[in-house]
């Protein structure tokens, strides 16, 4: 199938060809015609499947067919959970609309709101936003969503994980009832299905990969290892393999910093990306990583969410995530758009339960290896490490990883979803 057969305008086809895309990805083949028909769409697609173009291209097509060039109200709203994802989606919107007479903007927290408000005042057709800053600007009367025709909820599962349910509901009330809704999610929990039920009307359901399964192109492997030997093992793997671009996940911000320092000491260029880093530092780390100047990017789950790093060959879980769905998100950073990739997890005894849960979710037994000199500790406990205490200390919103504002932050805690079936473990997350 070619892009020509999807019904997109010449201006969009030109932008697509400039990007170098020749064939629409499976999610694009399914989502684009449905969106062009004006239908509500519920799409199951993780980052790396081409989902952004899957909703952006038809959205731009629909808006440009019926231009409102004099006074430009916001006609399309794309809501994303994180700043990074908002910036990435916006970059895509800009690229795809290069040959169209449409204006767009992005807003997120953590940076001065003035330039954002000024851009919006000039009139824009497409707004990409994170919930906190959007609601802030709306409350100040700087944004109106009364003319929104198309609403996109990107990474809806992560939105719920981050406690944005209440904000999403507030945003929905600010838009006209009659509008087209597109919802994207990598996983489909009962909570997501409930949210979809409340937002979508007679929706078409499209899937890029089967629910909660990992992409075939990714080879997965577990190294069983003693906790205290993980740092040396990761340094050995990266050095021996001469890996040039590796994304490493840790469970905590502190862990990310610590590992990063040790890598640098071992002569491996590394940068950390997490919620305690300023927007500038995050952008710098990511661009260094993309350009190849930084070999290893150490990230927490929320900071890494949705990062567009094409053709990433290696992902390493320094620690397994305590939420199984995060494993799927993490390894989705590799094997992107058909390229092959490798996902390695370093698993100590206390992570055994997490591993079992992950295998249950992805439906495969992940091959296990033990490297000589890095054997697991036979006496270590298989109990998850101090989960309860940590959970009690950290069960509060992670403001730094969200684009929330002070006005909307307090409500988040009460808005946080009751979790799926691993409540106590979820509360431990400290990204
Ligand atoms: P996404 O899932 O939207 O984050 O996209 C993942 C990556 O695939 C991005 O780097 C896109 O630029 C790229 N991409 C999207 N659509 C296509 C396509 N049809 N052909 C090749 N690459 C694509």
Coordinates of C-alpha atoms and ligand atoms in Angstrom, one line a residue:
X1 CA 0.0 0.0 0.0
X2 CA 1.2 3.5 -0.7
X3 CA 0.3 6.8 0.9
X4 CA -1.3 7.9 -2.4
X5 CA -4.2 5.5 -1.9
X6 CA -5.1 6.9 1.5
X7 CA -6.9 10.0 0.3
X8 CA -4.6 12.6 1.7
X9 CA -4.0 15.9 -0.1
X10 CA -1.1 16.6 -2.4
X11 CA 0.4 19.0 0.2
X12 CA 0.5 16.3 2.8
X13 CA 1.9 13.7 0.4
X14 CA 4.6 16.2 -0.4
X15 CA 5.5 16.5 3.3
X16 CA 5.4 12.7 3.7
X17 CA 7.8 12.2 0.8
X18 CA 10.0 14.9 2.2
X19 CA 10.2 12.9 5.5
X20 CA 11.3 9.9 3.4
X21 CA 8.3 7.7 4.2
X22 CA 7.3 5.4 1.4
X23 CA 4.8 3.0 3.0
X24 CA 2.2 3.8 5.6
X25 CA 2.7 1.8 8.8
X26 CA 0.0 -0.6 9.8
X27 CA -1.6 1.8 12.3
X28 CA -1.5 4.5 9.7
X29 CA -3.2 2.3 7.1
X30 CA -6.0 1.6 9.5
X31 CA -6.3 5.0 11.3
X32 CA -5.9 7.5 8.5
X33 CA -9.0 6.4 6.4
X34 CA -11.2 6.1 9.6
X35 CA -10.2 9.6 10.7
X36 CA -10.7 11.0 7.2
X37 CA -14.2 9.6 7.3
X38 CA -14.9 11.8 10.4
X39 CA -15.1 8.8 12.7
X40 CA -14.1 8.6 16.4
X41 CA -11.1 6.3 16.7
X42 CA -9.8 4.2 19.5
X43 CA -6.3 3.1 18.5
X44 CA -4.1 0.6 20.3
X45 CA -0.6 1.7 19.4
X46 CA 2.6 2.2 21.2
X47 CA 5.3 4.7 20.4
X48 CA 7.4 3.6 17.5
X49 CA 4.5 2.4 15.4
X50 CA 4.1 5.7 13.5
X51 CA 0.9 6.6 15.5
X52 CA 1.7 10.3 15.5
X53 CA 1.4 10.6 11.8
X54 CA -1.6 8.2 12.1
X55 CA -3.6 11.0 13.7
X56 CA -1.7 14.1 12.6
X57 CA -1.9 13.6 8.8
X58 CA -5.7 13.0 8.6
X59 CA -6.3 15.8 11.1
X60 CA -4.4 18.3 9.1
X61 CA -6.2 17.1 5.9
X62 CA -9.6 17.7 7.5
X63 CA -8.7 21.1 8.8
X64 CA -7.2 22.3 5.6
X65 CA -10.2 21.2 3.6
X66 CA -12.2 23.7 5.5
X67 CA -9.9 26.6 6.2
X68 CA -10.6 29.4 8.6
X69 CA -7.9 31.8 7.7
X70 CA -9.1 35.2 9.1
X71 CA -9.9 34.5 12.6
X72 CA -8.2 31.2 13.7
X73 CA -9.9 29.6 16.6
X74 CA -8.2 26.4 18.0
X75 CA -9.9 23.7 15.9
X76 CA -7.8 20.7 16.9
X77 CA -6.4 19.9 20.4
X78 CA -3.8 17.2 20.9
X79 CA -3.4 16.4 24.6
X80 CA -0.2 14.5 25.6
X81 CA 1.0 13.5 29.1
X82 CA 4.5 14.9 29.0
X83 CA 6.4 17.9 27.8
X84 CA 8.8 15.8 25.7
X85 CA 5.9 14.1 23.9
X86 CA 4.1 17.4 23.4
X87 CA 7.3 18.9 21.8
X88 CA 7.7 15.8 19.6
X89 CA 4.1 15.8 18.4
X90 CA 4.3 19.5 17.7
X91 CA 7.5 19.0 15.7
X92 CA 5.6 16.4 13.6
X93 CA 2.6 18.7 13.2
X94 CA 5.0 21.4 11.9
X95 CA 6.7 19.1 9.5
X96 CA 3.5 17.6 8.1
X97 CA 1.8 21.0 7.7
X98 CA 4.8 22.6 6.0
X99 CA 2.9 22.9 2.7
X100 CA -0.5 23.8 4.2
X101 CA -1.9 27.1 5.4
X102 CA -2.4 26.0 9.0
X103 CA -0.8 27.4 12.1
X104 CA 0.1 25.4 15.2
X105 CA 1.5 25.8 18.7
X106 CA 2.7 23.8 21.6
X107 CA 2.2 24.6 25.3
X108 CA 3.6 22.8 28.4
X109 CA 4.6 23.6 31.9
X110 CA 8.1 24.3 33.3
X111 CA 8.7 27.2 31.0
X112 CA 7.5 30.8 30.8
X113 CA 3.9 31.0 29.7
X114 CA 4.1 34.4 28.1
X115 CA 5.5 33.4 24.6
X116 CA 3.0 30.5 24.5
X117 CA 0.1 32.8 25.3
X118 CA 1.4 35.4 22.7
X119 CA 1.5 32.7 19.9
X120 CA -2.0 31.6 20.8
X121 CA -3.3 35.1 20.7
X122 CA -2.2 35.4 17.1
X123 CA -4.6 32.6 16.1
X124 CA -3.7 29.0 15.7
X125 CA -5.5 26.0 14.1
X126 CA -3.8 23.1 16.0
X127 CA -2.7 23.2 19.6
X128 CA -0.5 20.5 21.2
X129 CA -0.7 20.7 25.0
X130 CA -0.1 19.0 28.3
X131 CA -3.1 19.2 30.7
X132 CA -1.7 21.4 33.5
X133 CA -0.5 24.3 31.4
X134 CA -3.6 24.1 29.1
X135 CA -6.0 24.4 32.1
X136 CA -3.9 27.2 33.6
X137 CA -4.0 29.3 30.4
X138 CA -7.7 28.5 30.0
X139 CA -8.5 29.6 33.5
X140 CA -6.6 32.9 32.9
X141 CA -8.9 33.4 29.8
X142 CA -5.9 33.1 27.4
X143 CA -7.3 30.1 25.6
X144 CA -10.7 29.1 24.4
X145 CA -11.5 25.5 23.4
X146 CA -15.1 26.3 22.4
X147 CA -14.4 25.8 18.7
X148 CA -12.4 22.6 18.9
X149 CA -13.5 20.2 16.1
X150 CA -11.0 17.4 16.7
X151 CA -9.7 16.2 20.0
X152 CA -6.8 13.8 20.2
X153 CA -5.9 12.1 23.5
X154 CA -2.4 10.7 23.0
X155 CA -0.9 8.0 25.3
X156 CA -4.1 7.8 27.3
X157 CA -2.8 5.0 29.5
X158 CA 0.1 7.2 30.6
X159 CA -2.3 10.1 31.2
X160 CA -4.2 7.9 33.7
X161 CA -1.0 6.6 35.3
X162 CA 0.1 10.2 35.9
X163 CA -3.2 11.1 37.6
X164 CA -4.5 13.3 34.8
X165 CA -8.1 11.8 34.7
X166 CA -9.6 14.8 36.5
X167 CA -7.8 17.2 34.2
X168 CA -8.9 15.3 31.1
X169 CA -12.5 15.5 32.3
X170 CA -12.1 19.3 32.8
X171 CA -10.7 19.8 29.4
X172 CA -13.5 17.8 27.8
X173 CA -16.1 20.1 29.4
X174 CA -14.4 23.1 27.8
X175 CA -14.9 21.7 24.3
X176 CA -18.1 21.6 22.2
X177 CA -20.0 18.3 22.6
X178 CA -20.1 17.7 18.9
X179 CA -16.5 17.0 17.9
X180 CA -14.4 14.1 16.5
X181 CA -12.4 12.2 19.1
X182 CA -9.3 10.2 18.6
X183 CA -7.8 8.2 21.5
X184 CA -4.4 6.4 21.5
X185 CA -3.1 4.1 24.1
X186 CA -0.4 1.4 24.2
X187 CA -2.3 -0.7 26.7
X188 CA -6.0 -1.3 27.3
X189 CA -6.8 -1.7 31.0
X190 CA -10.4 -1.6 32.2
X191 CA -9.8 2.1 33.2
X192 CA -8.8 3.0 29.7
X193 CA -11.8 1.3 28.3
X194 CA -14.0 3.2 30.7
X195 CA -12.4 6.5 29.7
X196 CA -12.8 5.7 26.1
X197 CA -16.5 4.9 26.7
X198 CA -16.9 8.4 28.2
X199 CA -15.2 10.2 25.4
X200 CA -15.8 8.4 22.1
X201 CA -19.0 8.0 20.1
X202 CA -19.5 4.9 17.9
X203 CA -15.8 4.6 17.6
X204 CA -13.8 2.5 15.2
X205 CA -11.2 0.4 17.0
X206 CA -7.8 0.0 15.3
X207 CA -4.8 -2.0 16.5
X208 CA -1.2 -1.8 15.4
X209 CA 0.1 -4.6 17.6
X210 CA -2.0 -7.0 19.7
X211 CA -2.8 -5.8 23.1
X212 CA 0.1 -5.8 25.5
X213 CA 2.4 -7.9 23.4
X214 CA 5.9 -6.8 22.5
X215 CA 6.9 -6.2 19.0
X216 CA 8.4 -9.3 17.2
X217 CA 11.4 -7.4 16.0
X218 CA 12.7 -6.9 19.6
X219 CA 14.9 -9.7 21.0
X220 CA 14.5 -9.8 24.7
X221 CA 16.9 -11.2 27.2
X222 CA 17.3 -11.3 31.0
X223 CA 20.6 -11.4 32.9
X224 CA 20.1 -12.8 36.4
X225 CA 22.6 -10.9 38.5
X226 CA 23.4 -10.0 42.1
X227 CA 22.1 -6.5 42.8
X228 CA 25.5 -5.1 43.8
X229 CA 27.0 -6.3 40.5
X230 CA 24.5 -4.6 38.1
X231 CA 26.6 -1.5 37.5
X232 CA 29.7 -3.4 36.6
X233 CA 27.7 -5.8 34.4
X234 CA 26.0 -2.9 32.5
X235 CA 29.4 -1.3 31.9
X236 CA 30.8 -4.6 30.7
X237 CA 27.9 -5.2 28.3
X238 CA 28.2 -1.7 26.8
X239 CA 32.0 -1.7 26.6
X240 CA 32.4 -5.3 25.3
X241 CA 29.6 -4.9 22.8
X242 CA 31.0 -1.5 21.8
X243 CA 27.4 -0.2 21.9
X244 CA 27.1 3.4 20.6
X245 CA 23.6 4.3 21.6
X246 CA 22.0 2.7 24.6
X247 CA 18.9 3.8 26.5
X248 CA 19.0 2.6 30.1
X249 CA 16.0 2.6 32.5
X250 CA 16.2 3.0 36.2
X251 CA 13.3 3.1 38.6
X252 CA 14.3 6.3 40.5
X253 CA 15.8 9.7 39.7
X254 CA 18.5 9.1 42.2
X255 CA 19.3 5.8 40.7
X256 CA 19.6 7.4 37.3
X257 CA 22.0 10.0 38.5
X258 CA 24.1 7.5 40.4
X259 CA 24.4 5.1 37.4
X260 CA 25.2 8.0 35.1
X261 CA 28.0 9.1 37.3
X262 CA 29.5 5.6 37.4
X263 CA 29.3 5.3 33.6
X264 CA 31.1 8.6 33.1
X265 CA 33.8 7.4 35.6
X266 CA 34.2 4.2 33.5
X267 CA 34.8 6.4 30.4
X268 CA 31.3 6.0 28.9
X269 CA 29.6 9.3 27.9
X270 CA 26.3 9.3 29.6
X271 CA 23.5 11.7 30.5
X272 CA 20.4 11.3 32.8
X273 CA 16.9 12.4 32.0
X274 CA 14.3 12.6 34.7
X275 CA 11.8 14.9 36.4
X276 CA 14.3 16.7 38.6
X277 CA 16.2 17.9 35.5
X278 CA 15.3 21.2 34.0
X279 CA 13.6 21.3 30.6
X280 CA 16.9 22.7 29.2
X281 CA 18.9 19.9 30.7
X282 CA 16.5 17.3 29.4
X283 CA 16.5 18.7 25.9
X284 CA 20.3 18.9 25.9
X285 CA 20.7 15.3 27.1
X286 CA 18.3 14.1 24.4
X287 CA 19.9 16.0 21.6
X288 CA 23.3 14.8 22.7
X289 CA 22.1 11.3 22.7
X290 CA 20.4 11.6 19.3
X291 CA 23.5 13.2 17.7
X292 CA 25.7 10.4 19.1
X293 CA 27.8 12.7 21.4
X294 CA 26.2 10.9 24.4
X295 CA 26.4 7.1 24.2
X296 CA 24.1 6.2 27.1
X297 CA 20.9 8.0 28.1
X298 CA 19.8 6.9 31.6
X299 CA 16.1 7.6 32.0
X300 CA 13.2 7.1 34.3
X301 CA 9.9 5.9 32.9
X302 CA 8.0 9.1 32.8
X303 CA 10.8 11.2 31.4
X304 CA 11.4 8.6 28.6
X305 CA 7.8 8.3 27.7
X306 CA 7.2 9.0 24.1
X307 CA 10.7 10.0 23.2
X308 CA 11.3 9.8 19.5
X309 CA 14.6 8.2 19.1
X310 CA 14.6 6.5 15.7
X311 CA 16.3 3.1 15.2
X312 CA 17.5 2.7 18.8
X313 CA 19.5 -0.5 18.9
X314 CA 19.7 -1.2 22.6
X315 CA 17.5 -0.8 25.6
X316 CA 18.6 -2.0 29.0
X317 CA 16.4 -2.2 32.1
X318 CA 18.8 -1.6 34.9
X319 CA 15.9 -2.4 37.1
X320 CA 12.6 -4.0 36.0
X321 CA 9.7 -1.6 36.2
X322 CA 7.2 -2.5 39.0
X323 CA 4.3 -1.8 36.6
X324 CA 4.4 -4.5 33.9
X325 CA 2.9 -2.2 31.2
X326 CA 6.0 0.0 31.6
X327 CA 8.1 -2.8 30.4
X328 CA 6.2 -2.8 27.1
X329 CA 6.6 1.0 26.8
X330 CA 10.3 0.8 27.6
X331 CA 11.3 -1.9 25.2
X332 CA 9.1 -0.1 22.6
X333 CA 12.0 2.3 22.3
X334 CA 13.9 -0.3 20.3
X335 CA 13.0 -2.2 17.1
X336 CA 11.2 0.9 15.9
X337 CA 9.5 1.2 12.5
X338 CA 10.6 -2.3 11.4
X339 CA 14.3 -2.1 12.6
X340 CA 15.5 -4.8 14.8
X341 CA 16.5 -4.1 18.4
X342 CA 17.6 -5.7 21.6
X343 CA 16.1 -5.3 25.1
X344 CA 18.1 -6.5 28.0
X345 CA 16.9 -6.6 31.6
X346 CA 19.2 -7.0 34.6
X347 CA 17.2 -8.9 37.2
X348 CA 18.2 -9.4 40.8
X349 CA 16.4 -11.8 43.2
X350 CA 14.1 -9.2 44.6
X351 CA 12.7 -8.5 41.1
X352 CA 11.5 -12.0 40.5
X353 CA 7.9 -11.2 41.0
X354 CA 8.1 -8.3 38.6
X355 CA 9.7 -10.6 36.0
X356 CA 6.9 -13.1 36.4
X357 CA 4.2 -10.4 36.0
X358 CA 5.9 -9.0 32.9
X359 CA 6.1 -12.5 31.3
X360 CA 2.5 -13.0 32.1
X361 CA 1.6 -9.7 30.4
X362 CA 3.7 -10.1 27.2
X363 CA 2.8 -13.8 27.0
X364 CA 6.3 -15.1 26.5
X365 CA 9.1 -16.6 28.7
X366 CA 12.0 -14.2 28.3
X367 CA 15.3 -16.2 27.8
X368 CA 17.6 -16.0 30.9
X369 CA 21.4 -15.9 30.9
X370 CA 24.0 -15.6 33.7
X371 CA 27.4 -14.2 33.0
X372 CA 30.5 -15.6 34.7
X373 CA 31.6 -13.3 37.5
X374 CA 28.2 -11.7 37.6
X375 CA 26.2 -14.5 39.2
X376 CA 23.1 -13.8 41.2
X377 CA 23.4 -13.9 45.0
X378 CA 21.9 -17.3 46.1
X379 CA 21.1 -16.0 49.5
X380 CA 19.3 -12.8 48.4
X381 CA 15.6 -12.5 49.3
X382 CA 13.1 -12.7 46.5
X383 CA 10.8 -10.2 48.3
X384 CA 10.5 -6.9 46.4
X385 CA 12.8 -4.4 48.2
X386 CA 11.1 -2.3 50.9
X387 CA 8.1 -1.6 48.7
X388 CA 5.7 -0.7 51.5
X389 CA 7.9 1.9 53.1
X390 CA 8.8 3.5 49.9
X391 CA 5.2 3.5 48.7
X392 CA 4.1 5.3 51.9
X393 CA 6.8 8.0 51.5
X394 CA 6.3 8.5 47.8
X395 CA 2.6 8.2 47.2
X396 CA 2.2 11.8 46.0
X397 CA 2.1 13.4 42.6
X398 CA 5.3 13.6 40.7
X399 CA 5.1 17.2 39.8
X400 CA 8.4 17.5 38.2
X401 CA 7.7 15.0 35.6
X402 CA 4.4 16.5 34.7
X403 CA 3.6 19.8 33.1
X404 CA 1.2 20.6 35.9
X405 CA 0.8 24.0 37.5
X406 CA 0.3 24.8 41.1
X407 CA -3.4 25.4 40.5
X408 CA -4.1 22.0 39.1
X409 CA -1.5 20.0 41.1
X410 CA -3.3 19.7 44.4
X411 CA -6.2 18.0 42.9
X412 CA -4.1 15.3 41.3
X413 CA -3.7 13.1 44.3
X414 CA -7.4 12.6 44.8
X415 CA -7.7 12.2 41.0
X416 CA -5.2 9.4 40.8
X417 CA -6.8 6.2 39.6
X418 CA -7.3 3.2 41.8
X419 CA -4.7 1.0 40.2
X420 CA -5.1 -2.2 38.3
X421 CA -4.1 -5.3 40.1
X422 CA -0.8 -4.1 41.5
X423 CA -1.8 -1.2 43.6
X424 CA 0.9 -1.4 46.3
X425 CA 3.7 -1.6 43.8
X426 CA 2.4 1.2 41.6
X427 CA 2.6 3.6 44.6
X428 CA 6.3 2.9 44.7
X429 CA 7.0 4.6 41.5
X430 CA 9.4 7.5 41.8
X431 CA 10.2 8.9 38.5
Ligands
LIG1 P1 5.7 7.4 16.4 O1 5.2 6.1 16.7 O2 4.7 8.4 15.9 O3 6.5 8.0 17.6 O4 6.8 7.3 15.2 C1 7.9 6.5 15.3 C2 9.0 6.8 14.3 O5 8.6 6.3 13.0 C3 9.2 8.3 14.1 O6 10.6 8.5 14.0 C4 8.5 8.6 12.7 O7 9.2 9.7 12.1 C5 8.7 7.3 12.0 N1 7.6 7.0 11.0 C6 6.3 7.3 11.1 N2 5.6 6.9 10.1 C7 6.5 6.3 9.2 C8 6.4 5.7 8.0 N3 5.3 5.5 7.3 N4 7.5 5.2 7.4 C9 8.7 5.3 8.1 N5 8.9 5.9 9.3 C10 7.8 6.4 9.9

